[in-house]
Coordinates of C-alpha atoms and ligand atoms in Angstrom, one line a residue:
M221 CA -4.3 -22.1 12.6
F222 CA -3.8 -19.7 15.4
I223 CA -3.0 -16.0 15.6
I224 CA -0.2 -14.6 17.9
R225 CA 0.1 -11.0 18.8
T226 CA 3.8 -10.7 19.9
L227 CA 6.7 -12.7 18.7
M228 CA 10.2 -12.7 20.1
L229 CA 12.3 -14.1 17.4
E230 CA 15.8 -15.3 17.8
M231 CA 18.0 -13.8 15.1
T232 CA 19.4 -16.3 12.9
P233 CA 23.1 -16.4 13.3
I234 CA 24.6 -15.2 10.1
V235 CA 28.3 -14.9 9.6
R236 CA 29.7 -12.8 6.8
P237 CA 33.5 -13.6 6.3
K238 CA 35.8 -10.7 4.9
T239 CA 35.3 -11.9 1.5
C240 CA 31.7 -11.0 1.4
P241 CA 31.5 -7.9 -0.9
M242 CA 28.9 -6.1 1.2
K243 CA 29.7 -3.8 3.8
P244 CA 27.1 -2.5 6.3
T245 CA 26.8 1.1 6.2
R246 CA 24.9 3.8 8.1
G247 CA 21.8 4.6 6.5
I248 CA 18.1 3.7 6.1
G249 CA 17.2 0.2 6.2
Q250 CA 14.3 -1.3 4.4
W251 CA 12.7 -4.7 4.6
L252 CA 12.3 -6.8 1.7
V253 CA 10.5 -10.0 1.5
A254 CA 13.1 -11.9 -0.3
H255 CA 10.8 -14.9 -0.8
S256 CA 8.7 -13.1 -3.1
F257 CA 11.8 -13.1 -5.5
L258 CA 13.7 -16.1 -4.2
P259 CA 12.2 -19.5 -4.4
T260 CA 14.8 -20.7 -1.8
P261 CA 16.7 -18.8 0.7
P262 CA 20.2 -17.9 -0.5
P263 CA 23.0 -20.1 1.0
P264 CA 25.5 -18.3 3.5
C265 CA 28.8 -16.9 2.5
P266 CA 31.5 -19.5 1.9
S267 CA 32.8 -19.5 5.4
A268 CA 29.6 -18.9 7.1
K269 CA 29.0 -21.0 10.1
A270 CA 25.2 -20.8 9.9
S271 CA 23.7 -23.6 8.2
A272 CA 21.6 -23.0 5.0
A273 CA 18.7 -24.5 6.7
A274 CA 18.9 -21.9 9.3
L275 CA 19.0 -19.1 6.9
P276 CA 16.0 -17.0 6.8
Y277 CA 13.8 -15.5 4.1
L278 CA 14.1 -11.7 4.8
V279 CA 16.6 -9.5 3.2
V280 CA 17.3 -6.2 4.8
T281 CA 18.9 -3.6 2.7
A282 CA 20.9 -0.9 4.3
G283 CA 22.7 2.0 2.9
A284 CA 22.5 4.0 -0.4
A285 CA 24.7 2.1 -2.7
T286 CA 24.3 1.1 -6.2
S287 CA 22.5 -2.0 -6.8
I288 CA 21.2 -5.0 -4.8
P289 CA 23.0 -8.1 -5.8
R290 CA 20.5 -10.9 -6.3
P291 CA 22.0 -13.9 -4.4
P292 CA 22.7 -16.5 -7.0
P293 CA 22.1 -20.0 -5.6
S294 CA 25.6 -21.1 -5.2
S295 CA 27.9 -18.2 -5.1
W296 CA 26.3 -15.5 -3.1
G297 CA 28.8 -13.6 -1.1
R298 CA 31.9 -14.5 -3.0
A299 CA 34.0 -11.5 -3.6
S300 CA 34.9 -12.9 -7.0
T301 CA 31.4 -13.3 -8.1
P302 CA 30.4 -10.6 -10.5
P303 CA 27.4 -8.6 -9.3
P304 CA 24.2 -10.3 -10.3
P305 CA 21.2 -8.2 -11.7
P306 CA 19.7 -5.9 -9.3
F307 CA 16.2 -6.7 -7.8
P308 CA 13.5 -5.1 -10.0
F309 CA 12.2 -2.8 -7.4
F310 CA 15.2 -1.6 -5.5
P311 CA 18.0 -0.5 -7.8
G312 CA 20.1 1.9 -5.8
L313 CA 20.5 -0.2 -2.9
R314 CA 23.4 -2.7 -2.1
D315 CA 24.1 -3.8 1.3
I316 CA 22.2 -6.8 2.4
L317 CA 21.7 -8.5 5.8
L318 CA 19.7 -11.5 6.4
L319 CA 17.2 -11.6 9.3
P320 CA 14.5 -14.1 10.2
P321 CA 11.4 -14.3 8.2
P322 CA 9.2 -11.3 8.0
R323 CA 5.9 -10.4 9.0
P324 CA 3.7 -11.4 6.1
S325 CA 2.7 -7.9 5.3
L326 CA 6.3 -6.8 4.4
W327 CA 6.6 -7.1 0.8
P328 CA 8.7 -5.3 -1.8
L329 CA 6.6 -2.4 -2.8
G330 CA 7.9 0.3 -0.6
L331 CA 4.9 -0.5 1.6
L332 CA 7.2 -1.1 4.3
P333 CA 8.1 0.4 7.7
S334 CA 11.6 2.0 7.6
F335 CA 14.2 2.0 10.1
E336 CA 17.7 3.2 11.0
L337 CA 20.5 0.9 10.5
D338 CA 22.8 2.5 12.8
M339 CA 26.0 0.6 13.0
A340 CA 29.7 1.3 14.0
S341 CA 30.7 2.7 10.6
S342 CA 34.3 1.7 11.3
A343 CA 33.6 -2.0 12.0
T344 CA 34.9 -4.4 9.4
I345 CA 32.4 -7.3 9.3
S346 CA 34.4 -10.4 9.2
S347 CA 32.0 -12.3 11.4
V348 CA 28.6 -10.8 12.0
G349 CA 28.5 -12.5 15.2
A350 CA 31.3 -10.6 16.8
Q351 CA 32.2 -7.1 15.5
A352 CA 29.3 -4.9 14.6
A353 CA 26.5 -3.5 16.4
L354 CA 23.2 -2.7 14.7
V355 CA 20.4 -0.7 16.4
S356 CA 17.1 -0.5 14.7
K357 CA 15.3 2.8 15.4
P358 CA 11.8 2.5 14.3
R359 CA 10.4 5.3 12.6
N360 CA 6.9 6.5 13.4
H361 CA 5.5 6.2 9.9
G362 CA 6.9 4.4 7.0
I363 CA 5.7 4.8 3.5
S364 CA 2.8 2.5 4.3
G365 CA 1.1 5.2 6.2
L366 CA 1.4 5.9 9.9
K367 CA 2.9 3.0 11.8
A368 CA 3.1 3.0 15.5
S369 CA 6.6 3.4 16.4
S370 CA 6.6 0.3 18.5
S371 CA 5.4 -2.0 15.8
I372 CA 9.0 -3.1 14.9
S373 CA 12.0 -2.8 16.9
F374 CA 15.1 -4.7 17.5
E375 CA 18.3 -3.8 19.4
L376 CA 21.3 -5.9 19.3
G377 CA 24.5 -5.3 21.5
S378 CA 27.7 -6.7 20.4
S379 CA 26.3 -8.7 17.6
F380 CA 23.7 -7.6 15.0
L381 CA 23.0 -11.0 13.8
G382 CA 24.2 -13.0 16.7
K383 CA 22.3 -15.5 18.8
T384 CA 21.8 -12.8 21.5
G385 CA 19.8 -10.7 19.0
S386 CA 16.2 -10.8 19.0
L387 CA 13.6 -9.3 16.9
R388 CA 10.3 -8.3 18.5
E389 CA 7.3 -8.1 16.3
S390 CA 4.2 -6.6 17.6
V391 CA 2.1 -7.5 14.6
T392 CA -0.6 -10.2 14.6
T393 CA 0.7 -12.8 12.1
R394 CA -0.7 -16.0 11.0
V395 CA 1.7 -18.8 11.7
A396 CA 1.5 -22.4 11.1
P397 CA 1.4 -24.2 14.4
K398 CA 4.4 -26.2 13.6
A399 CA 6.4 -23.1 13.0
K400 CA 5.9 -21.8 16.4
S401 CA 8.6 -23.7 18.2
A402 CA 11.0 -22.5 15.4
A403 CA 9.8 -19.0 15.8
R404 CA 9.5 -18.8 12.1
I405 CA 6.6 -16.9 10.7
L406 CA 5.1 -18.4 7.6
P407 CA 3.0 -15.8 5.9
E408 CA -0.3 -17.5 4.9
A409 CA -1.7 -16.5 1.6
S410 CA -5.3 -16.7 2.5
Y411 CA -7.2 -13.7 1.1
K412 CA -9.3 -13.5 -2.1
V413 CA -9.0 -10.1 -3.9
A414 CA -11.2 -9.3 -7.0
V415 CA -10.2 -6.5 -9.4
L416 CA -13.1 -5.3 -11.6
G417 CA -11.7 -3.6 -14.6
A418 CA -8.8 -5.9 -14.7
A419 CA -7.8 -5.5 -18.2
G420 CA -7.5 -1.7 -18.2
G421 CA -4.6 0.6 -17.8
I422 CA -4.8 0.5 -13.9
G423 CA -6.1 -3.0 -13.7
Q424 CA -3.2 -4.8 -15.4
P425 CA -0.3 -3.3 -13.3
L426 CA -2.5 -3.6 -10.2
G427 CA -3.1 -7.3 -10.9
L428 CA 0.6 -7.7 -11.2
L429 CA 1.2 -5.9 -7.9
I430 CA -1.4 -7.8 -6.1
K431 CA -0.1 -11.2 -7.6
M432 CA 3.2 -10.3 -5.7
S433 CA 1.5 -10.2 -2.4
P434 CA 2.3 -13.1 -0.1
L435 CA -1.2 -12.6 1.7
V436 CA -3.3 -13.3 -1.5
S437 CA -4.5 -16.8 -2.2
E438 CA -6.8 -15.9 -5.2
L439 CA -6.6 -13.1 -7.4
R440 CA -9.8 -12.9 -9.5
L441 CA -9.7 -10.6 -12.5
Y442 CA -13.0 -9.4 -14.1
D443 CA -13.6 -7.2 -17.1
I444 CA -16.0 -7.0 -20.0
A445 CA -13.3 -7.9 -22.4
N446 CA -9.6 -8.9 -22.7
V447 CA -9.2 -10.3 -19.3
K448 CA -8.4 -13.9 -20.4
G449 CA -4.8 -12.9 -21.6
V450 CA -4.1 -10.7 -18.7
A451 CA -5.0 -13.6 -16.4
A452 CA -2.9 -16.2 -18.5
D453 CA 0.1 -13.9 -18.4
L454 CA -0.2 -13.1 -14.6
S455 CA -0.7 -16.7 -13.8
H456 CA 2.9 -17.6 -14.8
C457 CA 4.4 -15.6 -11.9
N458 CA 5.5 -18.0 -9.3
T459 CA 3.8 -16.3 -6.4
P460 CA 1.3 -17.9 -4.1
S461 CA -2.0 -16.7 -5.4
Q462 CA -4.0 -18.5 -8.1
V463 CA -5.2 -16.2 -10.8
M464 CA -8.8 -16.5 -12.1
D465 CA -10.5 -14.7 -15.0
F466 CA -14.0 -13.7 -15.5
T467 CA -15.5 -12.1 -18.4
G468 CA -18.7 -10.2 -18.8
P469 CA -21.7 -9.8 -16.5
A470 CA -22.7 -13.5 -16.6
E471 CA -19.4 -14.4 -14.9
L472 CA -19.4 -11.6 -12.4
A473 CA -21.2 -13.3 -9.5
S474 CA -18.7 -16.2 -9.6
C475 CA -15.8 -13.7 -9.4
L476 CA -17.3 -12.0 -6.4
K477 CA -18.4 -14.9 -4.2
G478 CA -16.4 -15.2 -1.0
V479 CA -13.9 -12.4 -1.7
D480 CA -12.4 -10.4 0.9
V481 CA -11.5 -7.3 -1.0
V482 CA -13.1 -5.8 -4.2
V483 CA -11.1 -3.2 -6.0
I484 CA -13.0 -1.1 -8.7
P485 CA -10.9 0.6 -11.4
A486 CA -13.6 0.0 -14.1
G487 CA -14.6 3.0 -16.1
V488 CA -13.3 5.6 -18.5
P489 CA -10.3 7.8 -17.7
R490 CA -9.8 11.5 -18.6
K491 CA -8.6 13.1 -21.8
P492 CA -6.8 16.5 -21.7
G493 CA -9.3 19.4 -21.1
M494 CA -11.7 17.2 -19.2
T495 CA -12.4 17.3 -15.4
R496 CA -13.1 14.1 -13.4
D497 CA -16.7 15.1 -13.2
D498 CA -17.0 15.0 -17.0
L499 CA -16.6 11.2 -16.5
F500 CA -19.7 11.0 -14.2
N501 CA -22.3 10.1 -17.0
I502 CA -20.5 7.0 -18.0
N503 CA -18.7 5.8 -14.9
A504 CA -21.7 6.5 -12.6
G505 CA -23.6 3.6 -14.4
I506 CA -20.6 1.3 -14.4
V507 CA -20.0 1.7 -10.6
K508 CA -23.6 1.3 -10.0
S509 CA -24.0 -2.1 -11.7
L510 CA -20.8 -3.3 -10.3
I511 CA -21.8 -2.5 -6.8
E512 CA -25.2 -4.1 -7.2
A513 CA -23.2 -7.2 -7.9
V514 CA -21.0 -6.8 -4.9
A515 CA -24.0 -6.2 -2.7
D516 CA -25.6 -9.4 -4.0
N517 CA -22.4 -11.7 -3.8
C518 CA -19.9 -10.3 -1.3
P519 CA -21.5 -7.7 1.0
E520 CA -19.0 -8.3 3.7
A521 CA -16.0 -7.4 1.5
F522 CA -13.8 -4.3 1.8
I523 CA -14.8 -2.2 -1.3
H524 CA -12.0 0.0 -2.8
I525 CA -13.4 2.5 -5.4
I526 CA -10.9 4.0 -7.8
S527 CA -13.3 4.9 -10.7
N528 CA -13.8 8.7 -11.1
P529 CA -15.2 11.0 -10.0
V530 CA -14.5 9.4 -6.7
N531 CA -16.2 12.3 -4.9
S532 CA -19.4 11.0 -6.4
T533 CA -18.9 7.3 -7.2
V534 CA -18.4 6.6 -3.5
P535 CA -21.7 8.3 -2.5
I536 CA -23.3 6.4 -5.4
A537 CA -21.8 3.0 -4.1
A538 CA -23.1 3.9 -0.6
E539 CA -26.8 4.5 -1.8
I540 CA -26.9 1.4 -3.9
L541 CA -25.7 -0.7 -0.9
K542 CA -28.3 1.0 1.2
Q543 CA -31.0 0.2 -1.4
K544 CA -29.8 -3.4 -1.2
G545 CA -29.8 -3.4 2.6
V546 CA -26.1 -4.2 3.1
Y547 CA -24.4 -0.9 3.5
N548 CA -21.6 -0.9 5.9
P549 CA -19.8 2.4 5.9
K550 CA -16.8 1.1 7.6
K551 CA -16.2 -1.1 4.6
L552 CA -16.7 1.3 1.7
F553 CA -13.5 3.3 0.7
G554 CA -12.8 5.8 -2.1
V555 CA -9.1 5.2 -3.0
S556 CA -7.3 8.5 -2.5
T557 CA -3.9 6.9 -1.7
L558 CA -2.5 8.4 -4.8
D559 CA -2.7 11.8 -3.5
V560 CA -0.7 10.8 -0.5
V561 CA 2.0 9.0 -2.6
R562 CA 2.2 12.2 -4.7
A563 CA 2.3 14.6 -1.8
N564 CA 5.0 12.4 -0.2
T565 CA 7.0 12.3 -3.3
F566 CA 6.8 16.1 -4.2
V567 CA 7.5 17.1 -0.6
A568 CA 10.6 14.9 -0.3
Q569 CA 11.9 16.2 -3.6
K570 CA 11.4 19.8 -2.6
K571 CA 12.8 19.4 0.9
G572 CA 15.5 17.1 0.1
L573 CA 14.2 14.4 2.4
K574 CA 14.5 10.6 2.0
L575 CA 11.3 9.6 0.3
I576 CA 10.8 6.6 2.7
D577 CA 10.7 9.2 5.6
V578 CA 7.9 11.4 4.3
D579 CA 4.2 11.1 5.3
V580 CA 1.7 13.9 4.4
P581 CA -1.9 13.5 5.3
V582 CA -4.2 14.5 2.4
V583 CA -7.8 15.2 3.2
G584 CA -11.0 16.3 1.6
G585 CA -11.8 14.5 -1.7
H586 CA -10.0 13.5 -4.9
A587 CA -10.6 16.2 -7.4
G588 CA -8.9 19.6 -7.9
I589 CA -9.2 21.9 -4.9
T590 CA -11.0 19.2 -2.9
I591 CA -7.6 17.5 -2.6
L592 CA -6.1 19.2 0.4
P593 CA -2.6 18.2 1.4
L594 CA -2.1 19.0 5.1
L595 CA 1.7 20.1 4.6
S596 CA 1.8 21.5 8.2
K597 CA 1.2 17.9 9.4
T598 CA 3.9 16.5 7.3
R599 CA 6.2 13.9 9.3
P600 CA 8.9 14.4 9.9
S601 CA 8.2 17.9 10.8
V602 CA 9.4 20.4 8.2
T603 CA 8.7 24.0 7.5
F604 CA 7.4 25.4 4.3
T605 CA 7.5 29.1 3.2
D606 CA 4.3 30.4 2.0
E607 CA 5.5 30.1 -1.5
E608 CA 6.4 26.6 -1.1
T609 CA 3.1 25.8 0.5
E610 CA 1.2 27.5 -2.4
Q611 CA 3.3 25.6 -5.0
L612 CA 3.3 22.2 -3.4
T613 CA -0.3 22.4 -2.7
K614 CA -1.3 23.3 -6.3
R615 CA 1.1 20.7 -7.8
I616 CA -0.5 17.9 -5.6
Q617 CA -4.0 19.2 -6.6
N618 CA -3.1 19.2 -10.2
A619 CA -0.9 16.1 -10.4
G620 CA -3.7 14.0 -12.1
T621 CA -4.1 16.6 -14.8
E622 CA -0.1 16.7 -15.0
V623 CA -0.2 13.2 -16.1
V624 CA -3.4 13.4 -18.3
E625 CA -1.7 16.1 -20.4
A626 CA 1.6 14.3 -20.6
K627 CA -0.3 11.3 -21.9
A628 CA -1.9 13.6 -24.4
G629 CA -5.0 11.6 -25.0
A630 CA -3.8 8.1 -24.1
G631 CA -5.4 8.2 -20.5
S632 CA -4.6 9.2 -17.0
A633 CA -2.3 8.0 -14.2
T634 CA -2.3 4.2 -14.3
L635 CA 1.1 3.1 -13.0
S636 CA 1.3 5.3 -10.0
M637 CA -2.3 4.6 -9.5
A638 CA -1.8 0.9 -9.6
Y639 CA 1.1 1.4 -7.0
A640 CA -1.1 3.4 -4.8
A641 CA -4.0 1.0 -5.0
A642 CA -1.7 -2.0 -4.3
R643 CA -0.6 -0.1 -1.1
F644 CA -4.2 0.3 -0.1
V645 CA -5.0 -3.4 -0.8
E646 CA -2.0 -4.5 1.2
S647 CA -3.0 -2.2 4.1
S648 CA -6.5 -3.6 4.0
L649 CA -5.1 -7.1 3.9
R650 CA -2.9 -6.3 6.9
A651 CA -5.8 -5.1 8.9
L652 CA -7.9 -8.1 8.0
A653 CA -4.9 -10.2 9.2
G654 CA -5.1 -8.4 12.5
D655 CA -2.2 -6.0 12.2
P656 CA -3.0 -3.4 15.0
D657 CA -1.7 -0.4 13.5
V658 CA -2.7 0.2 10.0
Y659 CA -3.4 3.8 9.0
E660 CA -4.3 5.2 5.6
C661 CA -6.0 8.3 4.2
T662 CA -9.2 7.4 2.3
Y663 CA -12.4 9.0 1.2
V664 CA -15.2 7.5 3.5
Q665 CA -18.4 8.2 5.3
S666 CA -17.3 10.6 7.8
E667 CA -18.4 13.0 10.6
L668 CA -15.2 15.0 10.7
T669 CA -16.7 17.9 8.9
E670 CA -20.3 18.6 8.0
L671 CA -20.0 16.8 4.8
P672 CA -21.2 13.2 4.7
F673 CA -18.1 12.0 3.0
F674 CA -14.6 13.2 3.5
A675 CA -11.1 11.9 3.1
S676 CA -8.9 11.7 6.1
R677 CA -6.5 9.3 7.8
V678 CA -8.4 6.4 9.2
K679 CA -7.3 3.5 11.3
L680 CA -8.1 0.2 9.7
G681 CA -9.1 -2.9 11.4
K682 CA -10.6 -6.3 10.8
N683 CA -14.0 -4.7 10.2
G684 CA -12.9 -1.7 8.2
V685 CA -12.7 1.7 9.5
E686 CA -11.9 1.4 13.3
S687 CA -11.6 5.2 13.8
I688 CA -11.3 8.3 11.9
I689 CA -8.3 10.4 12.9
S690 CA -9.5 13.8 13.8
S691 CA -6.1 15.2 15.0
D692 CA -5.0 16.0 11.6
L693 CA -7.4 18.6 11.3
E694 CA -6.6 20.1 14.6
G695 CA -4.1 23.1 14.7
I696 CA -3.9 23.5 10.9
T697 CA -2.6 26.6 9.4
E698 CA -4.7 29.5 8.2
Y699 CA -3.8 28.6 4.6
E700 CA -5.1 25.1 5.3
A701 CA -8.2 26.2 7.2
S702 CA -9.3 28.6 4.4
A703 CA -8.6 25.8 1.7
L704 CA -10.6 23.5 3.7
E705 CA -13.6 26.0 3.8
A706 CA -13.1 26.6 0.1
L707 CA -13.3 23.0 -1.1
K708 CA -16.6 22.2 0.8
P709 CA -19.2 23.6 -1.6
E710 CA -17.5 21.5 -4.5
L711 CA -17.2 18.4 -2.5
K712 CA -20.9 18.8 -1.2
A713 CA -22.1 19.2 -4.7
S714 CA -20.3 16.2 -6.0
I715 CA -21.7 14.0 -3.1
E716 CA -25.2 15.2 -3.8
K717 CA -24.9 14.6 -7.4
G718 CA -24.0 11.0 -6.7
I719 CA -26.6 10.4 -4.2
E720 CA -29.2 12.1 -6.6
F721 CA -28.1 9.7 -9.3
A722 CA -28.6 6.7 -7.2
H723 CA -32.1 7.8 -6.1
K724 CA -33.1 8.6 -9.7
Q725 CA -31.9 5.1 -10.6
Q726 CA -34.0 3.6 -7.9
G727 CA -37.0 5.6 -9.0
A728 CA -36.6 4.6 -12.5
A729 CA -36.3 1.0 -11.7
A730 CA -39.3 1.1 -9.4
S731 CA -41.4 2.7 -12.2
V732 CA -40.6 -0.1 -14.8
Ligands
NAD965 N1 -8.9 7.4 -7.6 C1 -7.8 7.7 -8.4 O1 -6.9 8.1 -7.8 C2 -7.7 7.3 -9.8 C3 -6.4 7.6 -10.5 C4 -6.3 7.2 -11.7 C5 -7.5 6.8 -12.5 N2 -8.7 6.8 -11.8 C6 -9.9 6.4 -12.7 O2 -9.8 4.9 -12.7 C7 -10.5 4.5 -13.8 C8 -10.0 3.5 -14.8 O3 -8.9 4.2 -15.4 P1 -8.0 3.4 -16.3 O4 -6.8 4.3 -16.8 O5 -7.6 2.1 -15.8 O6 -8.9 3.3 -17.7 P2 -9.0 2.2 -18.8 O7 -9.9 2.6 -19.7 O8 -7.5 1.8 -19.1 O9 -9.5 0.7 -18.1 C9 -10.8 0.7 -17.6 C10 -11.2 -0.8 -17.7 O10 -12.5 -0.9 -17.2 C11 -13.2 -1.7 -18.0 N3 -14.6 -1.6 -17.8 C12 -15.4 -0.7 -18.4 N4 -16.8 -0.9 -18.1 C13 -16.8 -2.0 -17.2 C14 -17.7 -2.8 -16.6 N5 -19.0 -2.4 -16.6 N6 -17.3 -3.6 -15.8 C15 -16.1 -4.0 -15.7 N7 -15.0 -3.5 -16.3 C16 -15.4 -2.4 -17.1 C17 -12.7 -1.6 -19.4 O11 -13.0 -2.6 -20.3 C18 -11.2 -1.3 -19.2 O12 -10.6 -2.4 -19.2 C19 -11.0 6.0 -14.5 O13 -12.2 6.3 -14.1 C20 -10.0 6.9 -13.9 O14 -10.5 8.2 -14.0 C21 -8.8 7.1 -10.5
LMR966 O1 -6.6 12.7 -13.0 C1 -7.2 11.8 -13.3 O2 -8.2 11.8 -14.1 C2 -6.9 10.4 -12.7 C3 -6.8 10.3 -11.3 O3 -7.9 10.8 -10.6 C4 -5.5 10.9 -10.8 O4 -5.4 11.7 -9.8 O5 -4.5 10.7 -11.4

């Protein structure tokens, strides 16, 4: 195996005859890894000159139409073919172009860079090789967090999928040696991911989403109960990873040995009327015992902590790892991705923006007023009235409570949390795979403020946090600056509470 940093890929020649029902349109394109859904690449349209063997695995959707036709094996592209069922994750999209295989990190969770498909709107595509031009304009940040604008670009002149086209990838990609000459990227599923608390409300959908990643070779599911059924169920999905189940503390060490990423959603969720801090007494102990096992069995792994109160559970984990002599602050993360996901959604809704375009950094912590969306740093640049700022900030800060109340005693956010956690896992795996521009907001040990832990955008690399992005805190508005000052006492208290808990536990253990 070897790693290459830059690929120039020949576009696979695809020909779409007039009978193909799909017309390219002007709009946002999105990369989907079709092979997650399609065991074999779809065959060409009936009169296509491209051979089926040359057909790639990547589907690009363009335009805002009504459904993605799922290419059935024998009749894809025929006008007479009734529309097949839509892809599960992307109802609302129709036009499909086929391009060469993707970078492994591009998988269908919306964790994908976006780009403009800007093609001659009047072109009738009878042959993709001749009549249309497609220009991809990379955006500087997709839903996957900040992406360097140079990370994906391709520009084609007279042919958008003709032989003259090329796709330049500036991502590190694992390729099989034999694939090099064919310029075909074969995503390698080589990472082991463990989910602790895998039978829970977050754990189950998170397991499913991780099971869909083409980067994962082993998905290890651990819980104190009920995990066997979850694993049996997930194991039937025909995606690359092997699913393994582990029940109870006696099997925890085997679960953790050799894993690259450990995700921890174990613990109790809120009920209406509770704060996240009200979960401290139960969840602190759960996180402590799980982190002890992580320290003993996979101290090199990236550790993603979801269990609340994150503002305290991350400092607890740091102290336990220190006590075990294996603390690496670059690899311990409080998962605050859901705050970013929510901020992006609410801002897009409020300002009528396309969801995939919006990126709002959220800093501070993960509870109430410690969640500070920096709306002034929203990309694309957008202005807010004072009233909008106030309303959006409050909604983002209270979004967890909004879900807790709507669930009326049946728990807190699970599905959106699983989505957010899967995004963070995918970003971590991309970073581990050598993708040079992976950015996420996360709650980490930090020197950005006087607080020892602080959520902000960070650059992720093979060794974890490569750098903490300080520019988001520069030039913030007066409103944001005063909200930043206001959150510090609460965040400080939560951090100290976590540290004190870990020290007391250590003291208690020493005195036994
Ligand atoms: N960081 C965030 O943004 C965020 C978002 C949503 C929820 N959460 C938190 O995530 C946690 C889990 O939420 P949920 O809705 O999945 O709860 P849940 O009760 O549905 O699931 C929790 C799971 O953890 C398991 N568990 C309990 N003790 C364990 C232990 N010692 N080892 C392994 N597993 C254990 C339980 O058996 C259960 O399956 C809560 O603390 C919640 O507050 C955080
Ligand atoms: O609100 C909660 O208790 C769960 C989680 O922290 C969330 O933000 O949804």
